[in-house]
Amino acid sequence: MVMEEIPRWLSAEEEQAWRGFVRMHDRLRFRLGRELQAESGLSFADYAVLVELTDVPEGRRRFLELARAVEWEKSRTSHHIARMAKRGLVVREECPEDGRGAFVVITPVGRAALEAAAPRHVAAVRRAFIDRLSPQEVRVLADLSRRVLGDLDEQDDGCG
């Protein structure tokens, strides 16, 4: 018989930290996404895809690599890329080497949209979040994020 592990309930302080983090994340995403959409016509998802594509010199990524980078399921990625392609922000190119794979490539329209949106979006991120932290707090947050994401990446690598 397998014994069930007793849950390690959160302390009041841990629960406050966790719930505060989740609420802050959700509110920031909502507010920043709303501003981004209103000012540029790009959704948060559009912006994330375009940033991932401009992070590589040739502006193209394998479809599944892009899906992993933005942490979306294959079907969500496929539908979103199709919508972005209809708007001329990206194109989908078949991979001649393997026939099954495809690339997502940023277009000049997509690059121009990102270049127009980025200054205002960064200003909004700074105003809503970064400027509310001290330089030391920014470093601590960056360290915490790397640690948690690194652990999650290791766990994911172990499962797949």
Coordinates of C-alpha atoms in Angstrom, one line a residue:
M1 CA 0.0 0.0 0.0
V2 CA 1.4 3.4 -1.0
M3 CA 1.1 6.1 1.7
E4 CA 0.0 9.5 0.6
E5 CA 2.3 12.3 1.2
I6 CA 1.0 14.8 3.8
P7 CA 0.7 18.2 2.1
R8 CA 3.1 20.9 3.2
W9 CA 0.5 23.7 3.6
L10 CA 1.7 27.2 3.0
S11 CA 2.2 29.4 6.0
A12 CA 0.2 32.6 6.2
E13 CA 3.3 34.6 5.0
E14 CA 3.9 32.1 2.2
E15 CA 0.3 32.1 1.1
Q16 CA 0.3 36.0 1.1
A17 CA 3.5 36.0 -1.0
W18 CA 2.1 33.4 -3.5
R19 CA -1.3 35.0 -3.9
G20 CA 0.2 38.4 -4.1
F21 CA 2.6 37.3 -6.8
V22 CA -0.2 35.6 -8.8
R23 CA -2.5 38.6 -8.5
M24 CA 0.3 41.0 -9.4
H25 CA 1.2 38.9 -12.5
D26 CA -2.4 38.7 -13.7
R27 CA -3.0 42.4 -13.2
L28 CA 0.2 43.5 -14.9
R29 CA -0.4 41.2 -17.9
F30 CA -4.0 42.5 -18.2
R31 CA -3.0 46.2 -17.9
L32 CA 0.1 45.9 -20.1
G33 CA -1.7 43.8 -22.7
R34 CA -4.6 46.2 -22.8
E35 CA -2.2 49.2 -23.3
L36 CA -0.2 47.3 -25.9
Q37 CA -3.4 46.4 -27.9
A38 CA -4.7 50.0 -27.7
E39 CA -1.5 51.6 -28.7
S40 CA -0.2 49.2 -31.3
G41 CA -2.9 46.8 -32.4
L42 CA -0.7 44.0 -31.2
S43 CA -1.8 41.5 -28.6
F44 CA 0.5 40.3 -25.8
A45 CA 0.7 37.0 -27.8
D46 CA 1.6 38.8 -31.0
Y47 CA 4.3 40.7 -29.2
A48 CA 5.7 37.6 -27.6
V49 CA 6.0 35.8 -31.0
L50 CA 7.6 38.8 -32.7
V51 CA 10.1 39.3 -29.9
E52 CA 11.1 35.6 -30.1
L53 CA 11.6 35.9 -33.9
T54 CA 13.7 39.1 -33.6
D55 CA 15.9 37.4 -31.0
V56 CA 17.5 35.4 -33.8
P57 CA 19.5 37.1 -36.5
E58 CA 17.6 35.7 -39.4
G59 CA 14.2 36.3 -37.9
R60 CA 13.0 32.7 -38.3
R61 CA 12.5 29.9 -36.0
R62 CA 11.3 26.3 -36.4
F63 CA 7.6 26.1 -35.6
L64 CA 8.0 23.7 -32.6
E65 CA 11.0 25.7 -31.2
L66 CA 8.8 28.8 -31.3
A67 CA 6.0 27.0 -29.6
R68 CA 8.4 25.9 -26.8
A69 CA 9.9 29.4 -26.5
V70 CA 6.4 31.0 -25.9
E71 CA 5.3 28.0 -23.9
W72 CA 2.2 27.2 -26.0
E73 CA 0.6 24.0 -27.1
K74 CA 1.2 23.1 -30.8
S75 CA -2.5 23.8 -31.7
R76 CA -2.5 27.2 -30.0
T77 CA 0.7 28.1 -31.8
S78 CA -0.7 27.0 -35.1
H79 CA -3.9 29.0 -34.8
H80 CA -2.1 32.1 -33.6
I81 CA 0.5 32.0 -36.3
A82 CA -2.2 31.6 -38.9
R83 CA -4.0 34.7 -37.6
M84 CA -0.7 36.6 -37.6
A85 CA 0.1 35.5 -41.1
K86 CA -3.3 36.8 -42.3
R87 CA -2.3 40.2 -40.9
G88 CA 1.1 40.0 -42.7
L89 CA 3.2 40.0 -39.5
V90 CA 4.7 36.6 -40.2
V91 CA 4.9 33.9 -42.9
R92 CA 5.1 30.2 -42.5
E93 CA 7.7 28.5 -44.6
E94 CA 8.0 24.7 -45.2
C95 CA 11.3 23.2 -44.2
P96 CA 12.9 21.7 -47.3
E97 CA 15.2 19.4 -45.3
D98 CA 12.6 17.4 -43.5
G99 CA 9.3 18.0 -45.2
R100 CA 7.4 17.8 -41.9
G101 CA 8.8 20.8 -40.2
A102 CA 8.1 24.4 -40.8
F103 CA 9.6 27.8 -40.0
V104 CA 7.9 30.9 -38.8
V105 CA 9.5 34.0 -40.3
I106 CA 8.9 37.6 -39.3
T107 CA 8.0 39.9 -42.2
P108 CA 9.0 43.5 -42.7
V109 CA 5.4 44.4 -41.6
G110 CA 5.9 42.4 -38.4
R111 CA 9.3 43.9 -37.8
A112 CA 7.9 47.4 -38.3
A113 CA 5.0 46.7 -36.0
L114 CA 7.3 45.5 -33.2
E115 CA 9.7 48.4 -33.7
A116 CA 6.7 50.8 -33.4
A117 CA 5.2 49.0 -30.3
A118 CA 8.4 48.3 -28.4
P119 CA 9.2 51.8 -27.1
R120 CA 5.8 52.4 -25.6
H121 CA 5.5 48.9 -24.3
V122 CA 8.9 49.1 -22.5
A123 CA 7.9 52.5 -21.1
A124 CA 4.7 50.9 -19.8
V125 CA 6.6 48.0 -18.2
R126 CA 9.0 50.5 -16.6
R127 CA 6.1 52.7 -15.3
A128 CA 4.0 49.8 -14.0
F129 CA 6.7 47.6 -12.6
I130 CA 10.4 48.2 -13.0
D131 CA 10.5 51.8 -11.6
R132 CA 8.7 50.5 -8.5
L133 CA 11.7 48.4 -7.6
S134 CA 15.1 49.3 -6.4
P135 CA 18.1 48.1 -8.4
Q136 CA 18.8 45.5 -5.7
E137 CA 15.2 44.2 -5.9
V138 CA 15.5 43.9 -9.7
R139 CA 18.6 41.8 -9.2
V140 CA 16.9 39.6 -6.6
L141 CA 13.8 39.2 -8.8
A142 CA 16.1 38.2 -11.7
D143 CA 17.9 35.7 -9.6
L144 CA 14.7 34.2 -8.2
S145 CA 13.2 34.0 -11.7
R146 CA 16.3 32.2 -13.1
R147 CA 16.3 29.8 -10.2
V148 CA 12.6 28.9 -10.4
L149 CA 12.7 28.7 -14.2
G150 CA 15.9 26.6 -14.2
D151 CA 14.3 24.1 -11.8
L152 CA 11.2 24.0 -14.0
D153 CA 13.3 23.5 -17.1
E154 CA 15.2 20.6 -15.4
Q155 CA 11.9 19.0 -14.4
D156 CA 10.5 19.4 -17.9
D157 CA 13.7 17.9 -19.5
G158 CA 13.4 14.9 -17.2
C159 CA 9.8 14.2 -18.4
G160 CA 10.3 14.4 -22.1

